[in-house]
Amino acid sequence: MPISQLPFIGDFVRIVCAISNKYFPPLSSPDQVKQDELIAKKMLQQNEKENELKMLVEEKGLARKKTIWRPIEDCEVQGFPRLSDEQLSQLTLGVYQLRLSSSYMQEHTTGNCDIKVHVHEQSLISAKLQSRHTSSRRYMLWIRHSEDMVESWYCQCKTGSRVVGMCSHIAAVVWFLSAGRYQQKESLEVRDWGKYLSDASAIRIDDSSSSESNSR
């Protein structure tokens, strides 16, 4: 958002909230209260923990070790768990990042920003990908897993060391390896809404009606 718009953020928020209250269902319905309480309890418990995988990466200098990078689509990650949408939302503590994961993966794998993966050992993988916002910046991340679950994660981005939820980089890689790669390619495509738009400069305008009205 341009800096000139900062004084109006409060108005924008109120407008968006009014539209949401009018036309969208509640964010939490009465039958979801128990589930929301469980998520809140998990968040509080996770918040008290240290990111042990980050400590391991820094202690062993994994970011500096020689690795063999392969495109994520071609890399066979053995033993990575296959997870349902519900299991993924329990990891990310919400669905926002999961909804972005397919478009995030497509943005990187169909362009010049391939996501590369390296398997350190049977239960530990690393990946590197380019920032969506800064072309010169690349991030490395690590994910420890078992055959049943994703156990821990760490990314070098600003929010990548948190243990309450996960950053969008980790969420996208976890989503692809645990669910996305088993789906049909067509279902991963992001819809091109631009094809429904017309170029105004190419539309011919009939000036005959306006000319007649001006002559009267």
Coordinates of C-alpha atoms in Angstrom, one line a residue:
M1 CA 0.0 0.0 0.0
P2 CA 1.4 3.5 -0.8
I3 CA 2.6 5.5 2.1
S4 CA 0.1 8.2 1.1
Q5 CA -2.7 5.8 2.0
L6 CA -1.6 5.1 5.5
P7 CA -3.9 7.7 7.2
F8 CA -6.9 5.9 5.6
I9 CA -6.1 2.3 6.7
G10 CA -8.6 2.6 9.6
D11 CA -11.4 3.5 7.1
F12 CA -10.4 0.7 4.7
V13 CA -10.5 -1.9 7.6
R14 CA -14.0 -0.7 8.6
I15 CA -15.2 -0.9 5.1
V16 CA -13.9 -4.4 4.6
C17 CA -15.3 -5.5 7.9
A18 CA -18.7 -4.1 7.1
I19 CA -18.7 -6.0 3.8
S20 CA -17.6 -9.2 5.5
N21 CA -20.3 -8.9 8.2
K22 CA -23.0 -8.3 5.6
Y23 CA -22.2 -10.9 3.0
F24 CA -19.9 -13.6 4.5
P25 CA -20.5 -16.2 7.2
P26 CA -19.0 -15.8 10.7
L27 CA -15.3 -16.8 11.0
S28 CA -16.2 -19.1 13.8
S29 CA -19.6 -20.7 14.3
P30 CA -20.8 -22.2 17.6
D31 CA -20.0 -25.7 16.5
Q32 CA -16.4 -24.7 15.9
V33 CA -15.8 -23.4 19.4
K34 CA -14.3 -26.6 20.7
Q35 CA -11.9 -26.9 17.7
D36 CA -10.9 -23.2 18.1
E37 CA -10.1 -23.8 21.8
L38 CA -7.9 -26.8 20.9
I39 CA -6.0 -24.8 18.3
A40 CA -5.5 -21.9 20.9
K41 CA -4.3 -24.4 23.5
K42 CA -1.8 -25.9 21.0
M43 CA -0.5 -22.5 20.0
L44 CA 0.2 -21.6 23.7
Q45 CA 2.0 -24.9 24.2
Q46 CA 4.1 -24.5 21.0
N47 CA 5.0 -20.9 22.0
E48 CA 6.9 -22.2 25.0
K49 CA 9.2 -24.4 22.8
E50 CA 12.5 -23.7 21.2
N51 CA 13.1 -24.4 17.5
E52 CA 15.4 -27.4 18.0
L53 CA 15.8 -27.9 14.2
K54 CA 17.2 -24.3 13.9
M55 CA 19.7 -25.1 16.7
L56 CA 20.7 -28.3 14.9
V57 CA 21.2 -26.5 11.5
E58 CA 23.3 -23.8 13.1
E59 CA 25.3 -26.3 15.2
K60 CA 26.2 -28.6 12.3
G61 CA 26.5 -25.8 9.8
L62 CA 24.1 -27.5 7.4
A63 CA 23.6 -24.2 5.4
R64 CA 27.3 -24.4 4.4
K65 CA 27.6 -28.1 3.6
K66 CA 27.8 -29.3 0.0
T67 CA 24.5 -30.4 -1.3
I68 CA 23.1 -31.9 -4.5
W69 CA 20.0 -29.9 -5.5
R70 CA 17.3 -31.3 -7.6
P71 CA 14.0 -29.8 -8.8
I72 CA 11.2 -30.6 -6.3
E73 CA 9.1 -32.3 -9.0
D74 CA 11.9 -34.7 -9.8
C75 CA 13.2 -35.4 -6.3
E76 CA 12.0 -38.7 -4.8
V77 CA 11.6 -37.9 -1.1
Q78 CA 11.2 -41.3 0.5
G79 CA 9.1 -41.6 3.6
F80 CA 7.5 -38.2 3.5
P81 CA 4.0 -38.4 5.0
R82 CA 0.9 -38.1 2.9
L83 CA -1.4 -35.7 4.8
S84 CA -5.0 -34.6 4.6
D85 CA -6.2 -31.0 4.5
E86 CA -7.2 -31.3 8.2
Q87 CA -3.7 -32.6 9.2
L88 CA -2.0 -29.8 7.2
S89 CA -4.2 -27.1 8.8
Q90 CA -3.2 -28.5 12.2
L91 CA 0.5 -27.8 11.2
T92 CA -0.1 -24.4 9.8
L93 CA -2.7 -23.5 12.5
G94 CA -5.1 -22.2 9.8
V95 CA -6.0 -22.5 6.2
Y96 CA -4.7 -19.2 4.9
Q97 CA -1.2 -20.4 3.9
L98 CA -2.7 -23.7 2.5
R99 CA -4.9 -21.7 0.1
L100 CA -1.9 -19.9 -1.2
S101 CA 0.3 -23.0 -1.5
S102 CA -0.8 -24.2 -4.9
S103 CA -0.4 -20.7 -6.5
Y104 CA 2.9 -20.3 -4.6
M105 CA 4.3 -23.6 -6.0
Q106 CA 3.1 -22.8 -9.5
E107 CA 4.7 -19.4 -9.4
H108 CA 8.1 -21.0 -8.7
T109 CA 7.9 -24.2 -10.7
T110 CA 6.5 -22.7 -14.0
G111 CA 8.8 -19.7 -14.0
N112 CA 12.6 -19.2 -13.6
C113 CA 12.4 -19.7 -9.8
D114 CA 12.5 -23.5 -9.4
I115 CA 12.4 -24.9 -5.9
K116 CA 15.3 -27.3 -5.3
V117 CA 15.4 -30.0 -2.7
H118 CA 18.2 -32.0 -1.1
V119 CA 17.8 -35.1 1.0
H120 CA 20.2 -35.0 3.9
E121 CA 19.1 -38.3 5.4
Q122 CA 15.9 -40.4 5.5
S123 CA 14.1 -38.0 7.9
L124 CA 15.7 -34.6 7.0
I125 CA 15.4 -32.6 3.8
S126 CA 16.4 -29.1 2.8
A127 CA 15.0 -26.9 0.1
K128 CA 15.9 -23.5 -1.4
L129 CA 13.7 -21.1 -3.3
Q130 CA 13.8 -17.5 -4.4
S131 CA 11.9 -14.8 -2.6
R132 CA 8.7 -13.7 -4.4
H133 CA 9.4 -10.1 -3.4
T134 CA 13.1 -9.7 -3.9
S135 CA 14.7 -11.3 -7.0
S136 CA 18.2 -11.3 -5.5
R137 CA 17.2 -13.1 -2.3
R138 CA 17.1 -16.8 -1.8
Y139 CA 15.9 -18.7 1.3
M140 CA 16.9 -22.1 2.6
L141 CA 14.7 -24.2 4.7
W142 CA 14.8 -27.6 6.5
I143 CA 12.1 -30.0 7.4
R144 CA 12.3 -33.1 9.6
H145 CA 9.7 -35.7 9.2
S146 CA 8.7 -39.3 9.9
E147 CA 6.5 -41.5 7.8
D148 CA 3.4 -40.3 9.7
M149 CA 4.0 -36.6 10.4
V150 CA 6.1 -33.5 9.9
E151 CA 7.9 -33.1 13.1
S152 CA 9.8 -29.8 12.9
W153 CA 10.9 -27.0 10.5
Y154 CA 13.1 -24.0 10.0
C155 CA 13.5 -21.4 7.3
Q156 CA 16.0 -18.6 7.0
C157 CA 13.4 -16.0 6.3
K158 CA 12.3 -13.5 8.9
T159 CA 9.5 -15.6 10.3
G160 CA 11.0 -19.0 9.5
S161 CA 12.2 -19.9 12.9
R162 CA 8.7 -19.8 14.6
V163 CA 7.2 -23.0 16.0
V164 CA 3.7 -21.6 16.2
G165 CA 2.6 -22.3 12.6
M166 CA 5.0 -22.0 9.8
C167 CA 6.1 -19.5 7.1
S168 CA 4.7 -19.6 3.6
H169 CA 7.9 -21.1 2.2
I170 CA 7.7 -24.2 4.5
A171 CA 4.0 -24.5 4.1
A172 CA 4.3 -24.6 0.3
V173 CA 7.0 -27.3 0.3
V174 CA 5.1 -29.4 2.9
W175 CA 1.9 -29.0 1.0
F176 CA 3.5 -30.1 -2.3
L177 CA 5.4 -33.1 -0.9
S178 CA 2.5 -34.3 1.3
A179 CA -0.5 -33.6 -1.0
G180 CA 0.1 -31.6 -4.1
R181 CA 2.3 -34.0 -6.0
Y182 CA -0.4 -36.7 -5.8
Q183 CA -3.0 -34.4 -7.4
Q184 CA -3.6 -34.0 -11.1
K185 CA -1.5 -31.3 -12.7
E186 CA -4.6 -29.5 -14.0
S187 CA -5.9 -29.1 -10.4
L188 CA -2.8 -27.2 -9.5
E189 CA -3.1 -24.6 -12.2
V190 CA -4.1 -21.1 -11.0
R191 CA -7.0 -19.7 -13.1
D192 CA -6.0 -17.0 -15.5
W193 CA -8.7 -14.3 -14.8
G194 CA -7.0 -12.1 -17.4
K195 CA -8.6 -14.0 -20.3
Y196 CA -12.0 -12.6 -19.2
L197 CA -10.9 -9.0 -19.7
S198 CA -10.8 -6.9 -22.8
D199 CA -8.3 -4.3 -23.8
A200 CA -10.2 -1.0 -23.9
S201 CA -7.8 0.4 -26.4
A202 CA -8.8 -2.3 -28.9
I203 CA -12.6 -1.8 -28.5
R204 CA -14.2 0.2 -31.3
I205 CA -16.5 3.0 -30.1
D206 CA -19.5 4.1 -32.2
D207 CA -19.5 7.9 -32.1
S208 CA -22.6 8.3 -34.2
S209 CA -25.0 8.5 -31.3
S210 CA -22.9 11.1 -29.4
S211 CA -22.6 13.1 -32.7
E212 CA -26.3 13.2 -33.2
S213 CA -27.0 14.3 -29.6
N214 CA -24.4 17.2 -30.0
S215 CA -25.9 18.4 -33.2
R216 CA -29.4 18.9 -31.7

